[in-house]
mmCIF file of C-alpha atoms in Angstrom:
data_model
loop_
_atom_site.group_PDB
_atom_site.id
_atom_site.type_symbol
_atom_site.label_atom_id
_atom_site.label_comp_id
_atom_site.label_asym_id
_atom_site.label_seq_id
_atom_site.Cartn_x
_atom_site.Cartn_y
_atom_site.Cartn_z
ATOM 1 C CA MET A 206 89.003 84.046 114.975
ATOM 2 C CA THR A 207 91.676 86.230 114.539
ATOM 3 C CA PRO A 208 94.677 85.492 117.369
ATOM 4 C CA LEU A 209 95.527 88.022 119.711
ATOM 5 C CA LEU A 210 98.584 90.277 118.615
ATOM 6 C CA PRO A 211 101.261 91.684 120.667
ATOM 7 C CA GLN A 212 100.181 95.402 121.676
ATOM 8 C CA GLY A 213 101.785 98.589 120.742
ATOM 9 C CA THR A 214 101.774 101.659 122.937
ATOM 10 C CA VAL A 215 100.600 104.865 122.685
ATOM 11 C CA ARG A 216 104.019 106.994 123.770
ATOM 12 C CA TRP A 217 102.074 110.605 123.211
ATOM 13 C CA SER A 218 99.053 112.215 122.157
ATOM 14 C CA PHE A 219 98.214 115.980 120.936
ATOM 15 C CA GLU A 220 94.897 117.714 119.896
ATOM 16 C CA SER A 221 95.547 119.407 116.791
ATOM 17 C CA HIS A 222 91.850 121.207 116.731
ATOM 18 C CA GLY A 223 91.594 120.003 113.000
ATOM 19 C CA SER A 224 88.224 119.090 111.758
ATOM 20 C CA ASN A 225 89.392 116.077 109.230
ATOM 21 C CA PRO A 226 91.744 113.368 109.742
ATOM 22 C CA VAL A 227 95.201 114.554 107.963
ATOM 23 C CA THR A 228 98.151 112.473 107.789
ATOM 24 C CA PRO A 229 101.211 114.388 109.783
ATOM 25 C CA ALA A 230 104.284 115.252 108.074
ATOM 26 C CA ALA A 231 107.886 114.233 109.653
ATOM 27 C CA ALA A 232 111.304 115.572 108.830
ATOM 28 C CA HIS A 233 114.382 116.299 111.027
ATOM 29 C CA GLY A 234 113.005 115.048 114.395
ATOM 30 C CA ARG A 235 109.867 116.900 114.076
ATOM 31 C CA VAL A 236 106.299 116.073 113.291
ATOM 32 C CA TYR A 237 104.255 118.897 111.490
ATOM 33 C CA ILE A 238 100.405 118.725 112.025
ATOM 34 C CA GLY A 239 97.769 120.983 110.138
ATOM 35 C CA GLY A 240 94.586 122.453 111.838
ATOM 36 C CA ALA A 241 93.207 125.657 113.151
ATOM 37 C CA ALA A 242 97.035 126.238 113.644
ATOM 38 C CA LEU A 243 100.199 124.652 112.029
ATOM 39 C CA VAL A 244 102.224 122.890 114.744
ATOM 40 C CA ALA A 245 105.537 121.483 115.113
ATOM 41 C CA LEU A 246 106.001 118.767 117.707
ATOM 42 C CA ASP A 247 109.120 117.010 119.197
ATOM 43 C CA SER A 248 108.644 113.404 117.196
ATOM 44 C CA ALA A 249 110.118 111.887 120.187
ATOM 45 C CA THR A 250 107.948 112.982 123.170
ATOM 46 C CA GLY A 251 104.939 115.119 121.776
ATOM 47 C CA ARG A 252 106.109 118.271 123.082
ATOM 48 C CA VAL A 253 105.026 121.535 121.154
ATOM 49 C CA LEU A 254 108.100 123.387 119.632
ATOM 50 C CA TRP A 255 106.113 126.024 118.096
ATOM 51 C CA GLU A 256 102.733 126.913 116.660
ATOM 52 C CA ARG A 257 101.497 129.094 113.736
ATOM 53 C CA PRO A 258 97.986 130.193 113.841
ATOM 54 C CA THR A 259 96.292 129.860 110.287
ATOM 55 C CA ASP A 260 93.464 131.883 108.635
ATOM 56 C CA ASP A 261 91.233 128.705 107.807
ATOM 57 C CA ILE A 262 91.444 124.989 108.991
ATOM 58 C CA ALA A 263 94.475 123.701 107.234
ATOM 59 C CA ASP A 264 93.230 120.133 107.110
ATOM 60 C CA CYS A 265 95.874 118.886 104.687
ATOM 61 C CA THR A 266 99.283 117.277 105.110
ATOM 62 C CA PRO A 267 101.984 120.025 105.417
ATOM 63 C CA VAL A 268 105.082 119.747 103.000
ATOM 64 C CA VAL A 269 108.333 119.830 104.334
ATOM 65 C CA VAL A 270 111.136 120.981 102.113
ATOM 66 C CA ASP A 271 114.900 122.138 102.708
ATOM 67 C CA GLY A 272 113.890 123.819 105.872
ATOM 68 C CA THR A 273 110.374 125.481 104.792
ATOM 69 C CA VAL A 274 107.141 124.069 105.791
ATOM 70 C CA PHE A 275 104.380 124.608 102.962
ATOM 71 C CA ALA A 276 100.823 124.786 104.471
ATOM 72 C CA THR A 277 97.000 125.135 102.505
ATOM 73 C CA GLY A 278 94.212 126.282 104.259
ATOM 74 C CA GLY A 279 92.680 128.768 102.171
ATOM 75 C CA ASP A 280 96.018 130.857 102.377
ATOM 76 C CA LEU A 281 99.006 129.247 101.116
ATOM 77 C CA LEU A 282 101.562 129.667 103.665
ATOM 78 C CA ALA A 283 105.391 129.211 103.999
ATOM 79 C CA VAL A 284 107.075 129.083 107.358
ATOM 80 C CA ASP A 285 110.522 128.432 108.450
ATOM 81 C CA ALA A 286 110.651 124.757 109.586
ATOM 82 C CA ALA A 287 112.781 125.498 112.958
ATOM 83 C CA THR A 288 110.876 128.593 114.269
ATOM 84 C CA GLY A 289 107.443 128.780 112.531
ATOM 85 C CA ALA A 290 108.360 132.411 111.280
ATOM 86 C CA VAL A 291 106.318 133.343 108.099
ATOM 87 C CA ARG A 292 108.521 133.610 105.021
ATOM 88 C CA TRP A 293 105.565 134.644 102.743
ATOM 89 C CA ARG A 294 101.925 134.118 102.568
ATOM 90 C CA ARG A 295 99.739 133.748 99.224
ATOM 91 C CA PRO A 296 96.310 134.679 99.801
ATOM 92 C CA PRO A 297 93.459 132.642 98.054
ATOM 93 C CA ALA A 298 93.199 132.473 94.138
ATOM 94 C CA ALA A 299 90.193 133.962 92.583
ATOM 95 C CA GLU A 300 88.874 130.037 92.083
ATOM 96 C CA GLY A 301 89.065 129.658 95.834
ATOM 97 C CA GLY A 302 90.939 128.648 98.878
ATOM 98 C CA PHE A 303 94.407 126.675 98.459
ATOM 99 C CA HIS A 304 94.290 123.033 99.367
ATOM 100 C CA SER A 305 96.421 119.874 98.880
ATOM 101 C CA ALA A 306 100.166 120.940 98.265
ATOM 102 C CA THR A 307 103.095 119.133 96.695
ATOM 103 C CA HIS A 308 106.486 120.738 95.909
ATOM 104 C CA ALA A 309 108.557 120.070 93.177
ATOM 105 C CA ASN A 310 110.815 121.789 90.573
ATOM 106 C CA GLY A 311 110.889 124.957 92.785
ATOM 107 C CA LEU A 312 107.262 125.130 92.406
ATOM 108 C CA VAL A 313 104.393 124.598 95.267
ATOM 109 C CA CYS A 314 101.632 123.228 93.149
ATOM 110 C CA ALA A 315 97.990 122.971 95.054
ATOM 111 C CA GLY A 316 94.581 122.770 94.267
ATOM 112 C CA ALA A 317 92.566 126.619 94.145
ATOM 113 C CA GLY A 318 88.826 126.375 94.375
ATOM 114 C CA PRO A 319 86.949 123.478 93.338
ATOM 115 C CA THR A 320 88.245 122.516 90.016
ATOM 116 C CA THR A 321 91.591 124.348 89.447
ATOM 117 C CA LEU A 322 95.298 123.447 89.759
ATOM 118 C CA ARG A 323 97.570 126.411 90.699
ATOM 119 C CA ALA A 324 101.333 126.580 90.989
ATOM 120 C CA CYS A 325 103.332 129.001 92.760
ATOM 121 C CA ASP A 326 107.031 130.066 93.253
ATOM 122 C CA ALA A 327 108.241 128.161 96.064
ATOM 123 C CA ALA A 328 110.403 131.006 97.056
ATOM 124 C CA THR A 329 108.275 133.835 96.890
ATOM 125 C CA GLY A 330 104.475 132.550 96.347
ATOM 126 C CA ALA A 331 104.063 134.311 93.007
ATOM 127 C CA ASP A 332 101.809 132.831 90.527
ATOM 128 C CA ARG A 333 103.606 130.738 87.832
ATOM 129 C CA TRP A 334 100.617 129.024 86.192
ATOM 130 C CA GLN A 335 96.903 127.617 86.583
ATOM 131 C CA ALA A 336 95.286 125.111 84.986
ATOM 132 C CA ALA A 337 91.624 123.918 84.646
ATOM 133 C CA LEU A 338 90.577 120.268 85.688
ATOM 134 C CA ASP A 339 87.840 118.414 84.443
ATOM 135 C CA GLY A 340 86.084 117.303 87.636
ATOM 136 C CA LEU A 341 86.543 118.005 91.699
ATOM 137 C CA PRO A 342 90.026 116.924 92.815
ATOM 138 C CA ALA A 343 90.286 114.075 95.132
ATOM 139 C CA ALA A 344 91.165 115.204 98.633
ATOM 140 C CA ALA A 345 94.800 114.614 98.068
ATOM 141 C CA ALA A 346 97.974 116.266 96.988
ATOM 142 C CA PRO A 347 98.910 116.137 93.229
ATOM 143 C CA LEU A 348 101.907 113.881 92.723
ATOM 144 C CA PHE A 349 105.155 114.863 90.916
ATOM 145 C CA ALA A 350 106.671 112.562 88.510
ATOM 146 C CA ASP A 351 108.810 112.414 85.241
ATOM 147 C CA GLY A 352 108.052 116.297 84.596
ATOM 148 C CA VAL A 353 104.142 116.207 85.235
ATOM 149 C CA PHE A 354 101.983 116.515 88.345
ATOM 150 C CA LEU A 355 99.366 114.089 88.473
ATOM 151 C CA VAL A 356 96.133 114.768 89.778
ATOM 152 C CA SER A 357 92.993 112.366 90.481
ATOM 153 C CA CYS A 358 89.475 113.993 89.701
ATOM 154 C CA SER A 359 86.088 112.807 89.582
ATOM 155 C CA GLY A 360 86.388 113.050 85.686
ATOM 156 C CA GLY A 361 89.886 110.878 86.093
ATOM 157 C CA ILE A 362 93.485 111.281 86.065
ATOM 158 C CA HIS A 363 95.179 114.475 84.694
ATOM 159 C CA ALA A 364 98.759 114.666 83.690
ATOM 160 C CA VAL A 365 99.734 118.557 84.151
ATOM 161 C CA ASP A 366 102.925 119.449 82.648
ATOM 162 C CA ALA A 367 105.026 121.047 85.670
ATOM 163 C CA ALA A 368 106.850 123.841 83.388
ATOM 164 C CA THR A 369 103.535 125.274 81.652
ATOM 165 C CA GLY A 370 100.290 123.730 83.305
ATOM 166 C CA ALA A 371 99.244 122.253 79.812
ATOM 167 C CA ARG A 372 97.549 118.983 80.173
ATOM 168 C CA ARG A 373 99.390 116.251 78.601
ATOM 169 C CA TRP A 374 96.741 113.524 78.692
ATOM 170 C CA THR A 375 93.548 112.635 80.873
ATOM 171 C CA ALA A 376 92.780 108.656 81.926
ATOM 172 C CA ASP A 377 88.817 108.259 82.036
ATOM 173 C CA THR A 378 87.932 106.422 85.109
ATOM 174 C CA ALA A 379 84.244 106.376 84.568
ATOM 175 C CA GLY A 380 83.353 108.547 87.363
ATOM 176 C CA ALA A 381 85.173 106.331 90.166
ATOM 177 C CA VAL A 382 86.182 107.745 93.487
ATOM 178 C CA LEU A 383 89.761 108.057 93.202
ATOM 179 C CA THR A 384 92.799 107.812 95.925
ATOM 180 C CA ALA A 385 95.839 110.033 95.250
ATOM 181 C CA PRO A 386 97.976 108.439 92.513
ATOM 182 C CA THR A 387 101.263 106.600 92.934
ATOM 183 C CA ALA A 388 103.971 106.574 90.359
ATOM 184 C CA ALA A 389 106.680 104.046 89.820
ATOM 185 C CA GLN A 390 108.439 101.993 86.917
ATOM 186 C CA GLY A 391 107.121 104.106 84.321
ATOM 187 C CA ARG A 392 103.725 103.251 85.506
ATOM 188 C CA VAL A 393 100.810 105.302 87.395
ATOM 189 C CA PHE A 394 98.686 103.364 89.963
ATOM 190 C CA VAL A 395 95.541 104.515 91.560
ATOM 191 C CA GLY A 396 92.814 102.808 93.966
ATOM 192 C CA MET A 397 89.239 102.784 92.963
ATOM 193 C CA GLY A 398 86.063 103.266 94.935
ATOM 194 C CA LEU A 399 82.413 103.323 93.449
ATOM 195 C CA ALA A 400 81.774 104.239 90.045
ATOM 196 C CA ARG A 401 78.666 105.753 88.237
ATOM 197 C CA SER A 402 78.867 103.214 85.684
ATOM 198 C CA ASP A 403 80.267 99.793 86.195
ATOM 199 C CA GLY A 404 81.088 99.986 89.718
ATOM 200 C CA ALA A 405 84.776 99.018 89.318
ATOM 201 C CA LEU A 406 86.456 98.576 92.634
ATOM 202 C CA GLY A 407 90.333 97.787 92.919
ATOM 203 C CA VAL A 408 93.889 99.116 91.757
ATOM 204 C CA ARG A 409 94.415 100.212 88.050
ATOM 205 C CA ALA A 410 97.625 100.964 86.429
ATOM 206 C CA PHE A 411 98.188 103.245 83.468
ATOM 207 C CA ASP A 412 100.958 104.210 81.329
ATOM 208 C CA ALA A 413 102.845 107.260 82.629
ATOM 209 C CA ALA A 414 103.523 108.793 79.422
ATOM 210 C CA SER A 415 100.041 108.208 77.621
ATOM 211 C CA GLY A 416 97.511 107.554 80.354
ATOM 212 C CA ARG A 417 96.714 104.218 78.475
ATOM 213 C CA MET A 418 95.178 101.418 80.872
ATOM 214 C CA LEU A 419 97.592 98.521 81.662
ATOM 215 C CA TRP A 420 95.766 96.397 83.714
ATOM 216 C CA HIS A 421 93.014 96.504 86.462
ATOM 217 C CA ALA A 422 93.118 94.009 89.870
ATOM 218 C CA GLU A 423 89.644 94.000 91.120
ATOM 219 C CA THR A 424 89.189 93.599 94.652
ATOM 220 C CA GLY A 425 86.073 93.083 97.007
ATOM 221 C CA GLY A 426 85.799 96.466 98.353
ATOM 222 C CA TYR A 427 86.970 100.105 97.728
ATOM 223 C CA VAL A 428 90.331 101.117 97.859
ATOM 224 C CA GLY A 429 90.546 103.987 100.232
ATOM 225 C CA ALA A 430 94.057 104.602 100.430
ATOM 226 C CA ALA A 431 96.522 105.385 97.848
ATOM 227 C CA PRO A 432 98.656 102.287 96.766
ATOM 228 C CA ILE A 433 102.444 102.359 97.885
ATOM 229 C CA VAL A 434 104.961 100.894 95.643
ATOM 230 C CA GLU A 435 108.018 99.912 97.708
ATOM 231 C CA ALA A 436 111.114 97.797 96.651
ATOM 232 C CA GLY A 437 109.196 96.306 93.455
ATOM 233 C CA VAL A 438 106.168 95.469 95.319
ATOM 234 C CA LEU A 439 102.506 97.383 95.331
ATOM 235 C CA TYR A 440 100.759 97.364 98.624
ATOM 236 C CA ALA A 441 97.275 98.135 98.984
ATOM 237 C CA THR A 442 94.113 97.796 101.123
ATOM 238 C CA ALA A 443 90.398 97.257 100.491
ATOM 239 C CA ALA A 444 87.585 98.008 102.445
ATOM 240 C CA GLY A 445 86.400 95.182 104.734
ATOM 241 C CA GLY A 446 89.581 94.457 106.005
ATOM 242 C CA THR A 447 92.003 93.199 103.102
ATOM 243 C CA VAL A 448 95.505 93.873 102.888
ATOM 244 C CA PHE A 449 97.376 92.676 99.585
ATOM 245 C CA THR A 450 100.435 93.069 97.374
ATOM 246 C CA LEU A 451 100.637 93.074 93.770
ATOM 247 C CA ASP A 452 103.211 92.923 90.862
ATOM 248 C CA PRO A 453 103.422 96.517 89.646
ATOM 249 C CA ALA A 454 104.061 95.172 85.918
ATOM 250 C CA THR A 455 101.119 92.784 85.869
ATOM 251 C CA GLY A 456 98.802 93.547 88.693
ATOM 252 C CA ARG A 457 99.188 89.709 89.653
ATOM 253 C CA GLU A 458 98.523 89.321 93.486
ATOM 254 C CA ARG A 459 101.170 88.244 95.597
ATOM 255 C CA TRP A 460 99.959 87.968 99.128
ATOM 256 C CA ARG A 461 97.066 88.898 100.933
ATOM 257 C CA THR A 462 95.829 89.378 104.543
ATOM 258 C CA GLU A 463 92.427 89.512 105.922
ATOM 259 C CA LEU A 464 92.065 91.956 109.279
ATOM 260 C CA PRO A 465 89.212 92.281 111.306
ATOM 261 C CA ASP A 466 89.755 96.420 110.731
ATOM 262 C CA ALA A 467 91.434 97.635 107.982
ATOM 263 C CA GLY A 468 90.453 100.819 105.716
ATOM 264 C CA ASP A 469 91.474 103.863 104.441
ATOM 265 C CA GLY A 470 95.117 104.376 106.131
ATOM 266 C CA LEU A 471 98.482 102.635 104.563
ATOM 267 C CA ALA A 472 102.157 103.265 105.240
ATOM 268 C CA VAL A 473 105.198 101.130 104.489
ATOM 269 C CA ALA A 474 108.545 101.701 106.370
ATOM 270 C CA ASP A 475 111.662 99.643 107.427
ATOM 271 C CA GLY A 476 110.045 96.298 106.147
ATOM 272 C CA VAL A 477 106.811 96.887 108.076
ATOM 273 C CA VAL A 478 103.387 97.807 106.622
ATOM 274 C CA TYR A 479 101.350 99.865 108.867
ATOM 275 C CA VAL A 480 97.345 99.676 108.161
ATOM 276 C CA CYS A 481 94.830 102.003 109.943
ATOM 277 C CA GLY A 482 91.213 101.117 110.196
ATOM 278 C CA THR A 483 88.118 102.820 111.947
ATOM 279 C CA TRP A 484 89.811 101.832 115.429
ATOM 280 C CA THR A 485 93.047 99.771 114.897
ATOM 281 C CA LEU A 486 96.687 100.334 114.001
ATOM 282 C CA THR A 487 98.141 97.099 112.754
ATOM 283 C CA ALA A 488 101.398 96.340 111.543
ATOM 284 C CA LEU A 489 102.319 93.716 109.241
ATOM 285 C CA ASP A 490 105.643 91.906 108.066
ATOM 286 C CA ALA A 491 105.821 93.536 104.660
ATOM 287 C CA ARG A 492 107.456 90.525 103.148
ATOM 288 C CA THR A 493 104.965 88.079 104.066
ATOM 289 C CA GLY A 494 101.804 89.917 105.411
ATOM 290 C CA SER A 495 101.863 88.188 108.685
ATOM 291 C CA PRO A 496 100.446 90.330 111.486
ATOM 292 C CA LEU A 497 103.199 91.337 113.798
ATOM 293 C CA TRP A 498 101.150 93.661 116.450
ATOM 294 C CA SER A 499 98.152 96.103 116.706
ATOM 295 C CA SER A 500 97.134 99.072 118.747
ATOM 296 C CA ARG A 501 93.733 100.545 119.586
ATOM 297 C CA PRO A 502 94.712 104.052 120.894
ATOM 298 C CA GLY A 503 91.016 105.209 121.711
ATOM 299 C CA ALA A 504 90.543 106.746 118.180
ATOM 300 C CA PHE A 505 87.801 107.055 115.536
ATOM 301 C CA GLY A 506 88.438 107.137 111.991
ATOM 302 C CA LEU A 507 92.198 106.877 111.428
ATOM 303 C CA THR A 508 93.986 108.326 108.582
ATOM 304 C CA SER A 509 97.394 106.827 107.097
ATOM 305 C CA PRO A 510 100.122 107.480 109.420
ATOM 306 C CA CYS A 511 103.812 108.643 109.023
ATOM 307 C CA VAL A 512 106.372 107.032 110.550
ATOM 308 C CA ALA A 513 109.238 108.705 112.470
ATOM 309 C CA ASP A 514 111.727 108.026 115.190
ATOM 310 C CA GLY A 515 110.324 104.165 115.113
ATOM 311 C CA ASN A 516 106.634 105.649 115.979
ATOM 312 C CA ALA A 517 103.636 105.592 113.823
ATOM 313 C CA ILE A 518 102.279 108.940 113.964
ATOM 314 C CA LEU A 519 98.392 108.814 113.067
ATOM 315 C CA CYS A 520 95.496 111.405 113.552
ATOM 316 C CA ASP A 521 91.717 110.479 113.777
ATOM 317 C CA ASP A 522 88.632 112.273 112.811
ATOM 318 C CA SER A 523 88.452 114.525 115.594
ATOM 319 C CA GLY A 524 92.135 115.691 115.071
ATOM 320 C CA LEU A 525 93.562 113.726 117.949
ATOM 321 C CA VAL A 526 97.216 112.653 117.115
ATOM 322 C CA TYR A 527 98.678 109.619 118.285
ATOM 323 C CA ALA A 528 102.305 108.383 118.147
ATOM 324 C CA VAL A 529 102.347 104.513 118.573
ATOM 325 C CA THR A 530 105.398 102.421 118.793
ATOM 326 C CA GLY A 531 105.384 98.568 118.762
ATOM 327 C CA PRO A 532 106.321 96.072 121.111
ATOM 328 C CA THR A 533 109.875 94.765 121.330
ATOM 329 C CA LEU A 534 109.332 91.429 119.563
#
């Protein structure tokens, strides 16, 4: 039986009117949430600072860069982070609406329709390039690393040149359901779910320059949250309640903790690992994996939190947003 942990406290909550669980973004004392409107909240109190209606449900994590918030939801939208004033709005591309954006190298790179990656000028929204992808992109933003955008798709992982949109390499993952990629130490890491062929589950590492597979760490359940590499340690979760760490160089396990409720949500900040399950947020010591505290905010289907002002800020699958703080230990 799992011992009763000290309980965290819900400091504030907010109804975002979103339709899917989406990780919020936090910057400069504000929390930004997508949904039927793009909303800025005071991260300490949850007070609404401004609200900007969107043309579609913006169920993707906003991107905050240098005083601008970029949001996708049909249109690609750039607004002033302090006031919510629209700086530019890019209508949907011919391939379909925009989703899951990343900012890098003066570009906003996002999915456009079902199988296209499109880069737009971050200052104006003007098109720079587009790239056709093999397979449907995962419901997660591309990752920029070492001059390429890395995209998880049903056809594998694609590395797309950030300057030109040309494909550099593709790593075949046998039709696995993939998390967003993570890059560190010249490697690309991805969590894997059920596959068409061998049913491989676990975390897989690839060479960032070539896409060659380096190692695969099997798990007893699908990995639903993107792995996180922090201070030379890779953190991941697996369905069924497992939280574990791996050596990024070898895939060798370091520690493993079993929880009654762990699933698709993961964040690491200030020496604490935050794990979200169906109902429960659990905080663990990042060095040892020992559980520190937990909270059940009355939500269902929790997504990965962001951490701001000492709060773990998370969303559930009905669009409710919660700021949870741990007890004084």
